[in-house]
Each structure stands twice: as structure tokens, then as C-alpha cells.
XYZ file of C-alpha atoms in Angstrom:
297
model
C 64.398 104.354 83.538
C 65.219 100.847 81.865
C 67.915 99.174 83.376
C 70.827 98.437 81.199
C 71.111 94.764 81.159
C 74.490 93.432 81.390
C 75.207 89.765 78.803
C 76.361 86.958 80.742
C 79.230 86.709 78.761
C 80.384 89.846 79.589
C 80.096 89.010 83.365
C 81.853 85.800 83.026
C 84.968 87.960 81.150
C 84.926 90.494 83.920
C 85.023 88.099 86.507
C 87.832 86.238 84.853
C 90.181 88.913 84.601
C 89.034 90.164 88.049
C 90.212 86.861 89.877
C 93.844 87.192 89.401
C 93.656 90.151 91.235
C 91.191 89.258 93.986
C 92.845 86.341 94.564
C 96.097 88.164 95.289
C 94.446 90.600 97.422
C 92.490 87.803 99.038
C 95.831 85.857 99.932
C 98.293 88.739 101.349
C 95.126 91.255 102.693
C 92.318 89.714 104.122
C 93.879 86.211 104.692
C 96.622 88.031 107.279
C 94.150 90.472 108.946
C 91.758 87.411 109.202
C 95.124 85.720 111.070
C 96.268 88.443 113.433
C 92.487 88.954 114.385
C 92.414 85.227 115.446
C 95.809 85.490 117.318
C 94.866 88.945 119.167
C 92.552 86.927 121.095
C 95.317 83.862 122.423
C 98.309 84.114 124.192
C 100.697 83.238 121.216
C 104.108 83.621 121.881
C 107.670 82.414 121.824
C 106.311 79.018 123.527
C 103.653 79.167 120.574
C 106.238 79.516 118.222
C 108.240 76.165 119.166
C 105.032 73.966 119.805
C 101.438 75.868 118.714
C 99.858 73.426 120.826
C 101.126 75.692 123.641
C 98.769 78.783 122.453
C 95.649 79.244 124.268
C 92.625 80.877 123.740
C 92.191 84.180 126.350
C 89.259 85.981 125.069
C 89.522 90.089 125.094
C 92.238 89.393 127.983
C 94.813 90.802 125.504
C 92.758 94.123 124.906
C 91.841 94.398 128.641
C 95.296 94.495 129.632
C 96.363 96.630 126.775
C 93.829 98.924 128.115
C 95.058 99.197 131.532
C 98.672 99.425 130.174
C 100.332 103.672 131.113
C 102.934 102.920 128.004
C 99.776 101.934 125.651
C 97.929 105.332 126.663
C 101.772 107.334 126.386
C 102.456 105.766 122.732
C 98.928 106.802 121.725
C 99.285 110.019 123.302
C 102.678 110.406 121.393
C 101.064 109.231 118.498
C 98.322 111.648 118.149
C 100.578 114.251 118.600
C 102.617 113.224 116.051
C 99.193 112.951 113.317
C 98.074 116.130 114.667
C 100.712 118.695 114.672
C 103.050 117.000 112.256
C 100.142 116.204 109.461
C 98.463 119.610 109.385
C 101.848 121.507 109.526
C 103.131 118.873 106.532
C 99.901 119.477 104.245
C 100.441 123.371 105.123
C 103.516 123.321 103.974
C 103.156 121.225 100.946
C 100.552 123.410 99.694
C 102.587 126.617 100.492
C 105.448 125.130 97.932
C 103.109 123.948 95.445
C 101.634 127.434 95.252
C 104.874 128.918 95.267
C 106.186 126.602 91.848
C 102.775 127.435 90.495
C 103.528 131.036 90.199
C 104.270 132.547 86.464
C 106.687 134.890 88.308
C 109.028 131.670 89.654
C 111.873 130.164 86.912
C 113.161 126.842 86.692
C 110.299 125.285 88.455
C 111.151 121.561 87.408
C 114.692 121.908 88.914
C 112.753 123.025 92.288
C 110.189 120.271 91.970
C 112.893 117.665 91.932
C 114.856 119.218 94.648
C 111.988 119.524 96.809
C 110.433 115.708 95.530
C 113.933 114.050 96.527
C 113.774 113.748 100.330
C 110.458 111.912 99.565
C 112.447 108.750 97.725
C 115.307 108.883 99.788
C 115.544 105.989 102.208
C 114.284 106.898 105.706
C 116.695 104.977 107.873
C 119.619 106.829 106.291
C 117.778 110.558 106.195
C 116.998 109.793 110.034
C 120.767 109.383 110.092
C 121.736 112.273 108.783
C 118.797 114.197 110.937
C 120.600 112.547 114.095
C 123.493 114.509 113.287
C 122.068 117.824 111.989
C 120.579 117.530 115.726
C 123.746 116.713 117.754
C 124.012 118.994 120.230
C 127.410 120.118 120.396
C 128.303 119.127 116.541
C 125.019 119.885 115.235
C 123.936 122.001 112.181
C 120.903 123.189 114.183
C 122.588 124.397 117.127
C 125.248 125.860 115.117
C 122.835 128.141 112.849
C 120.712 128.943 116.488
C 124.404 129.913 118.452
C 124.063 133.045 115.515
C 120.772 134.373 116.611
C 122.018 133.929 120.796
C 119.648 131.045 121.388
C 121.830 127.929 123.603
C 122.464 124.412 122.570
C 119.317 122.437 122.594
C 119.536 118.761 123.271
C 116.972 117.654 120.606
C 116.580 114.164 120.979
C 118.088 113.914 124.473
C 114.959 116.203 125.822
C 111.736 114.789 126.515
C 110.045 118.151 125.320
C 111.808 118.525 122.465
C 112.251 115.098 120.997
C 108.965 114.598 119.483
C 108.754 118.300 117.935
C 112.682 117.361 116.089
C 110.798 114.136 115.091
C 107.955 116.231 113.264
C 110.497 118.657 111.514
C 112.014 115.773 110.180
C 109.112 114.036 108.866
C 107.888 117.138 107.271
C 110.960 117.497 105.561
C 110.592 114.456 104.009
C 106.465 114.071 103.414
C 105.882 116.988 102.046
C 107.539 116.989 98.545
C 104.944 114.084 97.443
C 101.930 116.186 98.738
C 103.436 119.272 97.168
C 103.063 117.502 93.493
C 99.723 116.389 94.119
C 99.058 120.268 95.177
C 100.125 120.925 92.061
C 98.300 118.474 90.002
C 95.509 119.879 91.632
C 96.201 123.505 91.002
C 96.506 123.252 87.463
C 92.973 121.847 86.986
C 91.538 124.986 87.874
C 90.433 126.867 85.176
C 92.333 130.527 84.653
C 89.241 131.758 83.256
C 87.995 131.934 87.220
C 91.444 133.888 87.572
C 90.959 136.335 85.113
C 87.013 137.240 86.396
C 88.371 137.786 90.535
C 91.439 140.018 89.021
C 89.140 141.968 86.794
C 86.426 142.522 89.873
C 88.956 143.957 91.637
C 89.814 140.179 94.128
C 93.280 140.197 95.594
C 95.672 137.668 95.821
C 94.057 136.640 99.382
C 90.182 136.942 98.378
C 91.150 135.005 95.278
C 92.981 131.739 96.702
C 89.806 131.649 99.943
C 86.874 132.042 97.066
C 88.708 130.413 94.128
C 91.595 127.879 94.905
C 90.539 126.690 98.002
C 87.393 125.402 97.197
C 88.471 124.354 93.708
C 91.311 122.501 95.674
C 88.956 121.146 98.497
C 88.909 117.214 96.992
C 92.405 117.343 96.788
C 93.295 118.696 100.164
C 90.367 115.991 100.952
C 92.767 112.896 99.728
C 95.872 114.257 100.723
C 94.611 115.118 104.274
C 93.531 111.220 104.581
C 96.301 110.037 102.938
C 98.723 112.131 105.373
C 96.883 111.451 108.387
C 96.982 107.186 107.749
C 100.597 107.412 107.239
C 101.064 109.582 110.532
C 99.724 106.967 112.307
C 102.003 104.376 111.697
C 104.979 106.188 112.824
C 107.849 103.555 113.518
C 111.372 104.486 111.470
C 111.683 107.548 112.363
C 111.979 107.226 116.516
C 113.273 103.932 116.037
C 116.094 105.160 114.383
C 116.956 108.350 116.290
C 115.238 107.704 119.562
C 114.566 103.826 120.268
C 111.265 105.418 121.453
C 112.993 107.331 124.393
C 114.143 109.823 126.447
C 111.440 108.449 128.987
C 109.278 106.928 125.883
C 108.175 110.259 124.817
C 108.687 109.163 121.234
C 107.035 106.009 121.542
C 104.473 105.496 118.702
C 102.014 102.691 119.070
C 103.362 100.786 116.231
C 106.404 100.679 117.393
C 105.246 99.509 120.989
C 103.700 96.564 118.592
C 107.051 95.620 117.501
C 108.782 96.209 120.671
C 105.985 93.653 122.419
C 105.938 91.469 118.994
C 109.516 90.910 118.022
C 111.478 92.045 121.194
C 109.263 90.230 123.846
C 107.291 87.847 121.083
C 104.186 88.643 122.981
C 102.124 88.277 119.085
C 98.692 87.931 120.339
C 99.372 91.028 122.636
C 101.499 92.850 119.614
C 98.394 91.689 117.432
C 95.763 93.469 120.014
C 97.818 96.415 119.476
C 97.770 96.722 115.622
C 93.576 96.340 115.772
C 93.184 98.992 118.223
C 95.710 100.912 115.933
C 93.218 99.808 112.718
C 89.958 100.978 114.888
C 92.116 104.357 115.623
C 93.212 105.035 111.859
C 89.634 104.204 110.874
C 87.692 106.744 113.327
C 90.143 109.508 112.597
C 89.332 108.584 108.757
C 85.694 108.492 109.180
C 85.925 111.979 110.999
C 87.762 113.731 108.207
C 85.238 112.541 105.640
C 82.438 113.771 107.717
C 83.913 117.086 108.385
C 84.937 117.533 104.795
C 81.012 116.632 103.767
C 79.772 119.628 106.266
C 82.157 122.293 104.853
C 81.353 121.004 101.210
């Protein structure tokens, strides 16, 4: 096959109205990874700050030590906890919803898509507020609606056990309302043709969403599963808010250990060792998801 040969010209054009954006990308992407790369490997800090002449160069000392570090393995631990239970059980229940306003038997389906989009734009520091309340365990909304069915008050973010699972609830509250429109976006690509054919061979609701949607939906649930799972990881607001990372750092995430050791200690090369093991994390569990996804497909 001939190769389609491309004018100069048009290369020159392209590469004109390209640079604007490169450039920008360039400036505030790779220029600050480049930086905190460089600074994960001295011991910048608040004497670094006042005179960089003070900053040495230490090698992989910073990632050694992060390494031998019990609150570095507990925030990663409460980390993947977080991605794991709280991602899968926010993408179920996205999909559930956008199912649900997909059905011809359900009315007023834009007035639910809005309700159910809203927690989504609201500002996170002042949901987690309200969440702080809604968990308070002798005012609480929770424990209130729990004293009806003869279950005690639970102290949800005073617990160890239970602060991390109130922490999930939360955050699917509020996540799942954007994956819920993609879900739907998604849904109402698939032909009704394919429908029609599973009804008419006699395919029930069940047989027909496991042989028709799901595999129709599979590059959706593909982007919104990677999507999800990125976002997961970089849990901060929410514990910082309504936890500050306790009771006995069982809501600690690794990002916000990084800003704990960055901006509370102004240990930056150490806080910058952090965020690449964090980037080497995010991008495994990424490359895993793609490569299970290729299997099943």
C-alpha cells in the first residue's frame, strides 16, 4: 500500500498550532514532575527553603527510608482499601442507577439525573462537613435511622474499624453521579435492534444485560474503571476533613502522608519520594486493568 505523503506545509501548520499547547503542557506537566523527581533524591527542606545551598544530594536514601517507614506501609494499606472496595462498589452502583434512568418504565428521568449528578459538583470540604454530622454519634442521622431497626450507636469516625468503611459511603455518594452519566451515554449507543432479537428468542432481563449490555458496555466500564481507580488513589479531602487521618491513622491515605511530611514537617524531598512511589502505584494498578480488560475482550 502507498503511503500517503503528508506536504510540508501542512506539517509546518500542524506543528504551529500544536506548540501553544505543548508548550503549556511542557511548562506546568513535565517541567514539575521533572522537578519533584530531582528533589526526591536530596534532602530539601525548611533549611532548603531559606538558603538552597543547604540541600544535599542523598541518593535513593529518601525511598530507602520511606520503605522501612510502618506509617508508609499503613497509608498504602489504607489506601488500597479505599481503591478497592470503595471503586468497585462506586462503579456498581453507578451503573445500577444508570440502568435504572434508562428504563422506558421510569418518569421524569432528567429531574433524577440532576438530583443524582449534584453531589458530584458540590464542594467536597463542605459535603465532608455535612457527612461529619450525618455520622455523629449521638446527634447523627445514621444512628438515628439504625436506633429504628435495634442496632446501637456506632462511633463512625471515632472507630478504627469503622472509619474507613464511613469514608467509602461517603465517597460513593458523591463519585458516582458522574459515572452514572457516562453509564448512560454508554447505554444508549447500543442498538435496540439487539433488544428486540434476545426478547423475541425468548432472553430475560438477566440473559439479556450478561450477553447484550455488558459486553456492548465493556469499553465504557473499561474508562470509567481507570478513571475511578486513579482518582481513588489520591484520596486526601475526604479523611483530612473528617478524620485528620486518625483514629490510630487508619484513614491515612498516602497522599495525605505526602502533605503531612511536605507541608507539616517540610520534609519535600521525602514528601516528593512519596508522590513517585504513589505515580509507580497508580501506574501498575492502571497497567493491570488494561491487561485484564484485553483477556476478557
Amino acid at each position: 500500500m502507498a503511503r500517503l505523503s503528508i506536504p510540508s506545509e501542512a506539517n509546518t501548520a500542524a506543528w504551529f498550532f500544536l506548540a501553544p499547547a505543548l508548550l503549556l503542557i511542557g511548562v506546568f506537566f513535565f517541567l514539575p514532575v521533572a522537578a519533584s523527581l530531582v528533589l526526591s533524591v536530596t534532602d530539601f527542606d525548611l533549611y532548603g527553603i531559606a538558603d538552597p545551598g543547604n540541600t544535599r544530594f542523598v541518593g535513593l536514601q529518601n525511598y530507602s527510608k520511606l520503605l522501612q517507614t510502618p506509617d508508609f506501609w499503613a497509608a498504602l494499606r489504607n489506601t488500597f482499601y479505599f481503591a478497592f472496595v470503595g471503586g468497585p462498589l462506586t462503579i456498581a452502583v453507578a451503573l445500577g442507577a444508570a440502568l435504572l434512568l434508562s428504563s422506558k418504565l421510569v418518569r421524569f428521568k432528567g429531574f433524577f439525573r440532576t438530583i443524582y449528578f449534584t453531589p458530584f459538583v458540590t464542594t467536597l470540604v463542605a459535603v465532608a462537613i455535612v457527612w461529619r454530622y450525618l455520622y455523629h454519634t449521638r446527634y447523627g442521622l445514621i444512628n438515628y435511622g439504625l436506633s429504628y431497626v435495634g442496632i446501637g450507636p456506632i462511633d463512625w469516625l471515632g472507630d478504627p474499624d469503622w472509619a474507613m468503611p464511613a469514608i467509602i459511603l461517603m465517597a460513593v455518594w458523591k463519585s458516582f453521579g458522574y459515572n452514572m452519566l457516562i453509564f448512560i451515554a454508554g447505554l444508549q449507543s447500543i442498538p435496540e435492534e439487539l433488544y428486540d432479537a434476545a426478547e423475541i428468542d425468548g432472553a430475560g432481563p438477566i440473559r439479556r444485560f450478561f450477553s447484550i449490555t455488558l459486553p456492548m458496555l465493556m469499553p465504557t466500564l473499561v474508562f470509567v474503571s481507570v478513571v475511578t481507580m486513579i482518582g481513588y488513589f489520591q484520596l486526601f479531602a475526604e479523611p483530612y476533613v473528617m478524620t485528620q487521618g486518625g483514629p490510630l491513622r487508619s484513614t491515612t491515605s498516602v497522599v495525605l502522608l505526602m502533605y503531612e511530611e511536605g507541608f507539616r514537617w517540610w520534609r519535600m524531598g521525602y514528601a516528593a519520594a512519596i508522590a513517585f512511589v504513589l505515580f509507580v502505584v497508580i501506574l501498575i494498578a492502571t497497567l493491570l486493568q488494561f491487561r485484564l480488560q484485553k483477556e476478557r475482550a
